[in-house]
mmCIF file of N, CA, C and O in Angstrom:
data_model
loop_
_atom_site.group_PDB
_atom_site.id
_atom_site.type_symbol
_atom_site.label_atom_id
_atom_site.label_comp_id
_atom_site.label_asym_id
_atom_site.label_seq_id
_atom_site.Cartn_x
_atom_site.Cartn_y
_atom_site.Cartn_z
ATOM 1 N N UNK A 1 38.717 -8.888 -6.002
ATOM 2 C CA UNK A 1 37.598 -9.803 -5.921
ATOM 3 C C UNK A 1 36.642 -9.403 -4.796
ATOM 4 O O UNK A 1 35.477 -9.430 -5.192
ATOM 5 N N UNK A 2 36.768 -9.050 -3.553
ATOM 6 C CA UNK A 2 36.254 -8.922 -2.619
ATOM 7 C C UNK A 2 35.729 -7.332 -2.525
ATOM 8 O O UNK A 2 35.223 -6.933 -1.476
ATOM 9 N N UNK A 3 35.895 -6.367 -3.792
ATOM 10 C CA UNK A 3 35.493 -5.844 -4.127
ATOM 11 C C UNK A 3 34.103 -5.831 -5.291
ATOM 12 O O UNK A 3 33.119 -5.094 -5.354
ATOM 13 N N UNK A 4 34.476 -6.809 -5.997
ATOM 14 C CA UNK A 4 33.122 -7.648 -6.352
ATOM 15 C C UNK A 4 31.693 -8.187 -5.921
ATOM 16 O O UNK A 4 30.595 -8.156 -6.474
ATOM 17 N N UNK A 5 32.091 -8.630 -4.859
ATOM 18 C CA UNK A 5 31.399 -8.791 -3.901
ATOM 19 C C UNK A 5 30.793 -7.306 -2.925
ATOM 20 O O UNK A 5 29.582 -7.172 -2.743
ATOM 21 N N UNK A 6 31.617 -6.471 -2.471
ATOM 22 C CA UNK A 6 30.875 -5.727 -1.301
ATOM 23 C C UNK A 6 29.775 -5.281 -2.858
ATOM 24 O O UNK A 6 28.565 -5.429 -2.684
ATOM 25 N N UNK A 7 30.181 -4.841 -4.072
ATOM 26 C CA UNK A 7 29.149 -4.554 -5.100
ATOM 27 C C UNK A 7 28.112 -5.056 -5.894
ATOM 28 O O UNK A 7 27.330 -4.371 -6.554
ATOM 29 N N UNK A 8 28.134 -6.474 -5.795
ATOM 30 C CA UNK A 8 27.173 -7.390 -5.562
ATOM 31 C C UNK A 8 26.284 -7.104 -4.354
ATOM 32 O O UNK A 8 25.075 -6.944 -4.520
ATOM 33 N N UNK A 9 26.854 -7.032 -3.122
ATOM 34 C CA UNK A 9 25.949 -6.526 -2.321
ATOM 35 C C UNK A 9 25.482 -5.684 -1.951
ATOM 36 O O UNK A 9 24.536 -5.965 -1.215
ATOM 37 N N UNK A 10 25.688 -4.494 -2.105
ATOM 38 C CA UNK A 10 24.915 -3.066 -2.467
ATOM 39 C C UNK A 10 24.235 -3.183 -3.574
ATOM 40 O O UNK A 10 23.319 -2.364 -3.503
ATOM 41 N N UNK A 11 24.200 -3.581 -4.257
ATOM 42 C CA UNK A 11 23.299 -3.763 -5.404
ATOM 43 C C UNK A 11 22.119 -4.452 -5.045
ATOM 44 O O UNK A 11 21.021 -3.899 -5.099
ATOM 45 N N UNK A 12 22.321 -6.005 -4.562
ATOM 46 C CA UNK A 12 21.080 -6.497 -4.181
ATOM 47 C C UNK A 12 20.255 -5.742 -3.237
ATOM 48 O O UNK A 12 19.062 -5.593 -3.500
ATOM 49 N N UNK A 13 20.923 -5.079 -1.802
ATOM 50 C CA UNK A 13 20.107 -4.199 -0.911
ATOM 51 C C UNK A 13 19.841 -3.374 -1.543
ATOM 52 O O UNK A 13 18.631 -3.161 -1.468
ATOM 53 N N UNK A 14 20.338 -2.728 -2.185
ATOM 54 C CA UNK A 14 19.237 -1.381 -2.994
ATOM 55 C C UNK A 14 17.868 -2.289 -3.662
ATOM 56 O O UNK A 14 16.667 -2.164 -3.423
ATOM 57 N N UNK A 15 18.414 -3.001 -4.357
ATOM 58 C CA UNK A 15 16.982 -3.905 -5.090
ATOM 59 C C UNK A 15 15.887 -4.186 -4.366
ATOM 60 O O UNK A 15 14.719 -3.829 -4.521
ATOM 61 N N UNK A 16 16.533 -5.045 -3.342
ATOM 62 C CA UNK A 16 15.481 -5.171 -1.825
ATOM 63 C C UNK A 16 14.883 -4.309 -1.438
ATOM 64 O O UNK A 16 13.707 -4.555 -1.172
ATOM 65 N N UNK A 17 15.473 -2.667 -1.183
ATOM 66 C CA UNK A 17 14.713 -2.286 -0.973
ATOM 67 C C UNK A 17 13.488 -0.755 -1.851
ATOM 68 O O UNK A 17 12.787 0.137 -1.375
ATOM 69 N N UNK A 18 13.890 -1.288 -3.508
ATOM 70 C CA UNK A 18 13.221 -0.822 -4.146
ATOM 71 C C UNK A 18 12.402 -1.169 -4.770
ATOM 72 O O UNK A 18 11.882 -0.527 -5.684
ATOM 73 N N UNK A 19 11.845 -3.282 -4.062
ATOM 74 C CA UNK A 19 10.821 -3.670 -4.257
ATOM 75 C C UNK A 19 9.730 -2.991 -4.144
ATOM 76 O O UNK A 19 9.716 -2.232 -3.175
ATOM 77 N N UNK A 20 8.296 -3.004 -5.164
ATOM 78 C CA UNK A 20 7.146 -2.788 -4.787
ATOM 79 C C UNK A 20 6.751 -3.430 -3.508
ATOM 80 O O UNK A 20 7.046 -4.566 -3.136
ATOM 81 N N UNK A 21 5.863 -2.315 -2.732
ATOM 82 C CA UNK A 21 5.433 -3.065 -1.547
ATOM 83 C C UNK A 21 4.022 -4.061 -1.683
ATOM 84 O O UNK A 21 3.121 -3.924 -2.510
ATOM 85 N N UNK A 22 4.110 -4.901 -0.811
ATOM 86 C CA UNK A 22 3.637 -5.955 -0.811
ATOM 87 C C UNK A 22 2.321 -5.648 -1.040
ATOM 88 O O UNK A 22 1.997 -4.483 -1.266
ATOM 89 N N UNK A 23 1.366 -6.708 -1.005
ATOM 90 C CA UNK A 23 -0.619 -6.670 -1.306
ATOM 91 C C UNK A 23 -0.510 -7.037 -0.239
ATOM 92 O O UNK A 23 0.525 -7.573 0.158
ATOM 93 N N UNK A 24 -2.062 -6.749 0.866
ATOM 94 C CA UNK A 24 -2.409 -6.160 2.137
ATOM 95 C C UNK A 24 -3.870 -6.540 1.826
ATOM 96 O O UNK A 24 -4.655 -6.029 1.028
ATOM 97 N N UNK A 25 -4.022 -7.597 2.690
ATOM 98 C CA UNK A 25 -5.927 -7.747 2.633
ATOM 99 C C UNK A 25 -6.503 -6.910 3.711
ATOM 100 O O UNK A 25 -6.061 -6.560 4.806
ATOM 101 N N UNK A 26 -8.164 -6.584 2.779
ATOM 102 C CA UNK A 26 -8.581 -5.937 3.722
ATOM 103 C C UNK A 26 -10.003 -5.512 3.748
ATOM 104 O O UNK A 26 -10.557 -6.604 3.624
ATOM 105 N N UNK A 27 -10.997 -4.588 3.834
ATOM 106 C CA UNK A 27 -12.221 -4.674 3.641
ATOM 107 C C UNK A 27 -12.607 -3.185 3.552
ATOM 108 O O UNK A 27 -11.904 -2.577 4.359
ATOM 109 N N UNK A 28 -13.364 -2.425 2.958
ATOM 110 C CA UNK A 28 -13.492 -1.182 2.286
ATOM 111 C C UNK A 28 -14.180 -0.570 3.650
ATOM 112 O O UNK A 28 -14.188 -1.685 4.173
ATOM 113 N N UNK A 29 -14.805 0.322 4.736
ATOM 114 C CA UNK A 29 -15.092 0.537 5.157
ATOM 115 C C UNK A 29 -15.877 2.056 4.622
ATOM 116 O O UNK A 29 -17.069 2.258 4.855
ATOM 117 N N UNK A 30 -15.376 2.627 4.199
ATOM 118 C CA UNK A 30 -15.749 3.670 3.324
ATOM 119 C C UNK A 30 -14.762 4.267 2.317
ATOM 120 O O UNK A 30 -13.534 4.313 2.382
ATOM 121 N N UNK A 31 -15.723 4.779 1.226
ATOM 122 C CA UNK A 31 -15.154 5.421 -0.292
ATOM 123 C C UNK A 31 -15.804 6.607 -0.257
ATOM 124 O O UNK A 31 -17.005 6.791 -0.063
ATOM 125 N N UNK A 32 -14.537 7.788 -0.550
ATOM 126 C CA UNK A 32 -14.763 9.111 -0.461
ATOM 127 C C UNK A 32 -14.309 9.660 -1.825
ATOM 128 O O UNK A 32 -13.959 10.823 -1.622
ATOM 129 N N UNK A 33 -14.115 9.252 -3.502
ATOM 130 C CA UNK A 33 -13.836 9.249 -4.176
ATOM 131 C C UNK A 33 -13.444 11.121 -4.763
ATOM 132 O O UNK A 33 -12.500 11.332 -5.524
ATOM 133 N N UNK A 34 -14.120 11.978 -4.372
ATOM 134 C CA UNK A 34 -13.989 13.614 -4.176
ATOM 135 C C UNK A 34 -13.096 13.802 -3.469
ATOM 136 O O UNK A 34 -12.381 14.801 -3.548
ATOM 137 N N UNK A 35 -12.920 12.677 -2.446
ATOM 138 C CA UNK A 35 -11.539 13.391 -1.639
ATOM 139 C C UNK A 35 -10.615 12.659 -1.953
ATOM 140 O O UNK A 35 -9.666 12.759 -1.176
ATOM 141 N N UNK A 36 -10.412 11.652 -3.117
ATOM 142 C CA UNK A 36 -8.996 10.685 -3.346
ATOM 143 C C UNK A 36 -8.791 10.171 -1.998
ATOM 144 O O UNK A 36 -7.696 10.364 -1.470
ATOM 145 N N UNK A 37 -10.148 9.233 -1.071
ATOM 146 C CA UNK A 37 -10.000 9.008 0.185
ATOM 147 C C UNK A 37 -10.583 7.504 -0.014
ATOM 148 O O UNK A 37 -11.490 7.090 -0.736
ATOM 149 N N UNK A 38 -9.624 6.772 1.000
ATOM 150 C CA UNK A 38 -10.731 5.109 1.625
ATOM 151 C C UNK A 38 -10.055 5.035 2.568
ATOM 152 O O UNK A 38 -8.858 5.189 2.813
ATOM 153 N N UNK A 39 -11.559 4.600 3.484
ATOM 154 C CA UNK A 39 -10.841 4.211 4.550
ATOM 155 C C UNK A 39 -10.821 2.450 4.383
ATOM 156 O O UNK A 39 -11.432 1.731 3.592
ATOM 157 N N UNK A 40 -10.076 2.193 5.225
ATOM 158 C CA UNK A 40 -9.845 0.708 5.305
ATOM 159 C C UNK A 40 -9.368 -0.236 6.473
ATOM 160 O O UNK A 40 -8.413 0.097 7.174
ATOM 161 N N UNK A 41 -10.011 -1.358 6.662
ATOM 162 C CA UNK A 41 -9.466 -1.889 7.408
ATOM 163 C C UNK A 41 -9.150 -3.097 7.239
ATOM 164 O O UNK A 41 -9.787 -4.149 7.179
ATOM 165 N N UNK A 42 -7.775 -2.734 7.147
ATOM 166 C CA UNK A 42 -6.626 -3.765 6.689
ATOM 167 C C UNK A 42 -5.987 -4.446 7.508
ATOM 168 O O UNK A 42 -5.899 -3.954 8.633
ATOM 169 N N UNK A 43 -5.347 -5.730 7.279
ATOM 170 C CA UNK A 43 -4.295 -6.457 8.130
ATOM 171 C C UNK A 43 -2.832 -5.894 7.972
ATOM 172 O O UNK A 43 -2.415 -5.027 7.203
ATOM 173 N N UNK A 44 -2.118 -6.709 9.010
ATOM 174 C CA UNK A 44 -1.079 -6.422 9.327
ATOM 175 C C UNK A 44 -0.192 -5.568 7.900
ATOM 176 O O UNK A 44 -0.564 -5.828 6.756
ATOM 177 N N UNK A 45 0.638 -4.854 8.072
ATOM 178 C CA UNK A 45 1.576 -4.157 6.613
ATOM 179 C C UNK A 45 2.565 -4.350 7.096
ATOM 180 O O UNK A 45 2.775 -3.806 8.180
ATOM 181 N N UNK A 46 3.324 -4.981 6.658
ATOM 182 C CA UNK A 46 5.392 -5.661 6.715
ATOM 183 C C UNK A 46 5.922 -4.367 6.683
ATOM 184 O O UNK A 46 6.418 -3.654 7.556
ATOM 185 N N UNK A 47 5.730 -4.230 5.598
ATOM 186 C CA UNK A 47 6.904 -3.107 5.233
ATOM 187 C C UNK A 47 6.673 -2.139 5.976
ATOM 188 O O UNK A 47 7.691 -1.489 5.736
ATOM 189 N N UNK A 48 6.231 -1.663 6.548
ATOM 190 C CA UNK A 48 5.792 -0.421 7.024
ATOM 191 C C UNK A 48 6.034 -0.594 8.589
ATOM 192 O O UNK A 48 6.386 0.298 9.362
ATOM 193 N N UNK A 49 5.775 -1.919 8.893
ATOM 194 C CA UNK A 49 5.662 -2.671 10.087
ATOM 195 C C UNK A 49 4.441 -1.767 11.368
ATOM 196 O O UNK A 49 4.753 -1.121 12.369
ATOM 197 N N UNK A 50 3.109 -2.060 10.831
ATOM 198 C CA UNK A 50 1.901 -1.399 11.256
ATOM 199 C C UNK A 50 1.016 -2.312 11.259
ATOM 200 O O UNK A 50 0.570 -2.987 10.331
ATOM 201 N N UNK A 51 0.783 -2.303 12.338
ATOM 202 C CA UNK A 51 -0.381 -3.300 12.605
ATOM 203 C C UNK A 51 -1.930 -3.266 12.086
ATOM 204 O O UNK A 51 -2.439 -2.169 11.857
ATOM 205 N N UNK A 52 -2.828 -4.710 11.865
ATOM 206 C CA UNK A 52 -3.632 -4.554 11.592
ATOM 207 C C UNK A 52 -4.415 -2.926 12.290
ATOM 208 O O UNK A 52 -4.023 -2.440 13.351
ATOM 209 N N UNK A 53 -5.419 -2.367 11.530
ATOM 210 C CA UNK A 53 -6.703 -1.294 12.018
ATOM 211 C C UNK A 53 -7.617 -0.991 10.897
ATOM 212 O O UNK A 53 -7.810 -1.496 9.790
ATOM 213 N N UNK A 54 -8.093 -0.036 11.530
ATOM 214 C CA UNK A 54 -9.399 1.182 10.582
ATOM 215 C C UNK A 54 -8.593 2.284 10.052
ATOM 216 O O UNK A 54 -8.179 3.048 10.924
ATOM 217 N N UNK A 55 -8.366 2.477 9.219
ATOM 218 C CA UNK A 55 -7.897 3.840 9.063
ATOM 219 C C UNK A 55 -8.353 4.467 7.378
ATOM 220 O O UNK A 55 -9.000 3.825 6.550
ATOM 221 N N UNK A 56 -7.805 5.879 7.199
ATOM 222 C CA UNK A 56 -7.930 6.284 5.837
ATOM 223 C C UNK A 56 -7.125 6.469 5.625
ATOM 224 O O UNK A 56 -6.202 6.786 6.376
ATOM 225 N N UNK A 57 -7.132 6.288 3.929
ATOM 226 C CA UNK A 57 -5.391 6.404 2.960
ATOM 227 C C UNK A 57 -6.141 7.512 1.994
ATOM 228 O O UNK A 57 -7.272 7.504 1.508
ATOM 229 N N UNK A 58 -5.375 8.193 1.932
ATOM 230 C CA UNK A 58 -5.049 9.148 0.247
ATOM 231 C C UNK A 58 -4.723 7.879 -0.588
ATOM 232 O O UNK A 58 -4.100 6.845 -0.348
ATOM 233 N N UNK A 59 -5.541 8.476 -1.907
ATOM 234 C CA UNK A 59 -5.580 7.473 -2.871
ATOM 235 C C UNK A 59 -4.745 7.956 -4.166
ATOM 236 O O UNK A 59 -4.672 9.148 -4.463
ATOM 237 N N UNK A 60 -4.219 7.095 -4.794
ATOM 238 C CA UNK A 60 -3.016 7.772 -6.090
ATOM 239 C C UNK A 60 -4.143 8.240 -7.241
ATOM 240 O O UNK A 60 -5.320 7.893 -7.345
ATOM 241 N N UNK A 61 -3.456 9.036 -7.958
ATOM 242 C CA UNK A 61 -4.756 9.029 -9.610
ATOM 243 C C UNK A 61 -5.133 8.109 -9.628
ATOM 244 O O UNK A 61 -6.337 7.938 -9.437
ATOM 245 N N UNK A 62 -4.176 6.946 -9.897
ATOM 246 C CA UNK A 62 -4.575 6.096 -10.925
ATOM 247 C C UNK A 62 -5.395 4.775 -10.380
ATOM 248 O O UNK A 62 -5.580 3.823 -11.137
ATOM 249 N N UNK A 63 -5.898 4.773 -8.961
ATOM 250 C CA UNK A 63 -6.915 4.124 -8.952
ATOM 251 C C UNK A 63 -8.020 4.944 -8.683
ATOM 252 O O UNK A 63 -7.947 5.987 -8.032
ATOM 253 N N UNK A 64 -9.575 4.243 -9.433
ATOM 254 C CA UNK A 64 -10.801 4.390 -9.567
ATOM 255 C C UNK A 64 -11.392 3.878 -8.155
ATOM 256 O O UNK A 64 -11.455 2.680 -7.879
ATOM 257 N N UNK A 65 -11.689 4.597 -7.550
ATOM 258 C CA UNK A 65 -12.783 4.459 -6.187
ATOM 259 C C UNK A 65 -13.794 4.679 -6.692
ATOM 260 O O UNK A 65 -14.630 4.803 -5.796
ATOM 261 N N UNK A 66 -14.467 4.875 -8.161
ATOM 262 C CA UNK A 66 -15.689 4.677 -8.140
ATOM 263 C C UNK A 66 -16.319 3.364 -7.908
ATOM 264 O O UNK A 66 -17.469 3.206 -7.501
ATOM 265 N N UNK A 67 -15.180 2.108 -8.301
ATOM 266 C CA UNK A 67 -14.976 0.696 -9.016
ATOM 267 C C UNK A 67 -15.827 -0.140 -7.283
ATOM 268 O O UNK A 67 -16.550 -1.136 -7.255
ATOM 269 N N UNK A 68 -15.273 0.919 -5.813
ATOM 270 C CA UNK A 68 -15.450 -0.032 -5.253
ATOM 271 C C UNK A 68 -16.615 0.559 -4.078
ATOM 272 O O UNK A 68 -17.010 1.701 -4.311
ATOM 273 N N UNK A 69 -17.172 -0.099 -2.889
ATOM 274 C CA UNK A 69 -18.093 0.141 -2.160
ATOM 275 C C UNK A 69 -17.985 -0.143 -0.973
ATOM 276 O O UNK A 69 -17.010 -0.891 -1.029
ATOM 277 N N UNK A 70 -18.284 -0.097 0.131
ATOM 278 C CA UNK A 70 -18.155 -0.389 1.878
ATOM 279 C C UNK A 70 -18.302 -1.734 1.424
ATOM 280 O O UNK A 70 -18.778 -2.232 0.405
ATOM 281 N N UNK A 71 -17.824 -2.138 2.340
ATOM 282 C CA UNK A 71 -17.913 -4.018 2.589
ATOM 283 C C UNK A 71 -17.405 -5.035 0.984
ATOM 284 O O UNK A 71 -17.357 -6.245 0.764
ATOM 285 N N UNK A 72 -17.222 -4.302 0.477
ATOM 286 C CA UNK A 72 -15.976 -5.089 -0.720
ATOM 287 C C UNK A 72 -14.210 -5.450 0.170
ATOM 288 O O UNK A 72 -13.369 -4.765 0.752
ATOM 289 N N UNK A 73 -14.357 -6.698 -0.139
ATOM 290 C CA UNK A 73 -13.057 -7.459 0.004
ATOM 291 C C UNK A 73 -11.808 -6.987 -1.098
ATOM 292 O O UNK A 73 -11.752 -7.148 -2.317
ATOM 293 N N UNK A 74 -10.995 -6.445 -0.302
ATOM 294 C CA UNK A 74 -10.047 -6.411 -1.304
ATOM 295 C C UNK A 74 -8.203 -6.022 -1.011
ATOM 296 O O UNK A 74 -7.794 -5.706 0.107
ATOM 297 N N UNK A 75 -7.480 -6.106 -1.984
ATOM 298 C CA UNK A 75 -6.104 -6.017 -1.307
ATOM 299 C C UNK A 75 -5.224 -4.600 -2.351
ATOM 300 O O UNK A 75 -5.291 -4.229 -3.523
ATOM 301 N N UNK A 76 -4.536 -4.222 -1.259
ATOM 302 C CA UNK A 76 -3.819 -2.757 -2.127
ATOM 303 C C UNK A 76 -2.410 -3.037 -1.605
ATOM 304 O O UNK A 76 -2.020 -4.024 -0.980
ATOM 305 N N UNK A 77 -1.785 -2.043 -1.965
ATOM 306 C CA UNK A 77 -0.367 -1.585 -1.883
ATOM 307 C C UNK A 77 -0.516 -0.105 -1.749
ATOM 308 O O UNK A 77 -1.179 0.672 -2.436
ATOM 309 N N UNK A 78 0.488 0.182 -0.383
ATOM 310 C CA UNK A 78 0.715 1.663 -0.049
ATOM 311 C C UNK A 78 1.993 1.977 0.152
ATOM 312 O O UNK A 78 2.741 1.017 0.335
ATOM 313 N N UNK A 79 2.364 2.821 0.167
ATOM 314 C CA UNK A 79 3.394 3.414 -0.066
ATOM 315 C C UNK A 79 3.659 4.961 0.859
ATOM 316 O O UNK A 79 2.650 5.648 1.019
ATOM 317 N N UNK A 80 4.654 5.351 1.299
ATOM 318 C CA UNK A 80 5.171 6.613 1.864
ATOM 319 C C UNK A 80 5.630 7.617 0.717
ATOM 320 O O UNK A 80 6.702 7.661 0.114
ATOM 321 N N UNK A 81 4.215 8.601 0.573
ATOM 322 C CA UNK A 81 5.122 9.678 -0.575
ATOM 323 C C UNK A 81 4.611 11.330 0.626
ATOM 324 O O UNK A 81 3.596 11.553 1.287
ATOM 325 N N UNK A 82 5.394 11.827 0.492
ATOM 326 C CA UNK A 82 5.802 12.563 1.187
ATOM 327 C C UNK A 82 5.002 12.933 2.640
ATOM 328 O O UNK A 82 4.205 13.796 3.009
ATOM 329 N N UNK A 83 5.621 11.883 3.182
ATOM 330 C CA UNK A 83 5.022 12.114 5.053
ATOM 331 C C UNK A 83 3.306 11.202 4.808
ATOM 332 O O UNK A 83 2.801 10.856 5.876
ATOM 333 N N UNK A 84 2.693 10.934 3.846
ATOM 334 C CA UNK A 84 1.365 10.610 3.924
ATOM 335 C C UNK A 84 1.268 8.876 2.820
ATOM 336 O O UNK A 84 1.736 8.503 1.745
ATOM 337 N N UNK A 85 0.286 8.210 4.017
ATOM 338 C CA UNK A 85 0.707 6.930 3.494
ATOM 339 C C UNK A 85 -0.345 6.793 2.322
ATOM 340 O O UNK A 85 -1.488 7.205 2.521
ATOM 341 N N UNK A 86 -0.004 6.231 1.108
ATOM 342 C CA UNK A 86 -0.708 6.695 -0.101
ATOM 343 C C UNK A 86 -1.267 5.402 -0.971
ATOM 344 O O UNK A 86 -0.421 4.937 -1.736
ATOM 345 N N UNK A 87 -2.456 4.800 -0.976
ATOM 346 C CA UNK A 87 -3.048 3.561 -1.746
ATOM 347 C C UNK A 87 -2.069 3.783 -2.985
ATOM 348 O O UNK A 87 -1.987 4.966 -3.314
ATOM 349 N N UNK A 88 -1.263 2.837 -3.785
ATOM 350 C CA UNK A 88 -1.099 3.043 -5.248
ATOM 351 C C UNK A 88 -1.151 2.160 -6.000
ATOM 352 O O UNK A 88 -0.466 2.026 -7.014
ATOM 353 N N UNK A 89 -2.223 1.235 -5.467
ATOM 354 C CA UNK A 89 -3.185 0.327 -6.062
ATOM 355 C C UNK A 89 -3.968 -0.508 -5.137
ATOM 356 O O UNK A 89 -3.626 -0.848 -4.004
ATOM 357 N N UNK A 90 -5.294 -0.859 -5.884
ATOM 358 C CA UNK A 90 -6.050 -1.299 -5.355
ATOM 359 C C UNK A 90 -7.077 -2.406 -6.165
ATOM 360 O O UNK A 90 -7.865 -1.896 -6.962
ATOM 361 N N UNK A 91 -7.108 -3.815 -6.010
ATOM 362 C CA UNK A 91 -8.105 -4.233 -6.637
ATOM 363 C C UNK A 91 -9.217 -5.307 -5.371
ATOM 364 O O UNK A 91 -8.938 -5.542 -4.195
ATOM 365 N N UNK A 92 -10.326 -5.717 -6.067
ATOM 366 C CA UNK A 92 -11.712 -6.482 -5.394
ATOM 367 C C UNK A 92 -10.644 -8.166 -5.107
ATOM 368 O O UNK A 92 -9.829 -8.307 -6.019
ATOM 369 N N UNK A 93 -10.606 -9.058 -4.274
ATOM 370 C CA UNK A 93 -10.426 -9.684 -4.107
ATOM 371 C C UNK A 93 -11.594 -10.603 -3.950
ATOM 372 O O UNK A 93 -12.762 -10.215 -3.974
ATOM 373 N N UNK A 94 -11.121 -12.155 -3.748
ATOM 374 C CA UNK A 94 -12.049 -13.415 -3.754
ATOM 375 C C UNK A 94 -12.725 -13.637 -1.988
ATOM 376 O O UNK A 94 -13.487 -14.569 -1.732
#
């Protein structure tokens, strides 16, 4: 039984931590769409545990930086793919 359990709980921590990472508000500062680039300045990121700033992200294919412009409100999800922190989504917020 108590083998049941430690596998119940390796299971859930793996799950935990193969949640998608969280949405991140923030405000477009610049779109470099030739370079799969935005910069942004975003609030605080949990997962990552990084404080609000300005910075630029490498952007995945599959979002369109044509879609957005400096001073658009909006919230993404980034991610760590190899050593470089990487937008892998992004939409306009309210």
């Amino acid at each position: 039984m108590r083998h049941i359990f430690s596998a119940l709980a390796l299971a859930l921590a793996a799950a935990a931590q193969a949640a998608p990472p969280e949405w991140v508000a923030a405000k477009v500062v610049k779109v470099e769409p030739e370079r799969s680039r935005v910069t942004l300045d975003h609030g605080r990121i949990k997962s990552i545990d990084m404080e609000p700033m300005v910075m630029p992200f490498k952007v995945d294919r599959g979002v369109d930086l044509k879609a957005f412009k400096a001073g658009d409100k909006v919230r993404f999800r980034v991610a760590n793919k190899d050593d470089h922190l990487v937008v892998e989504a992004m939409e306009k917020s309210k």
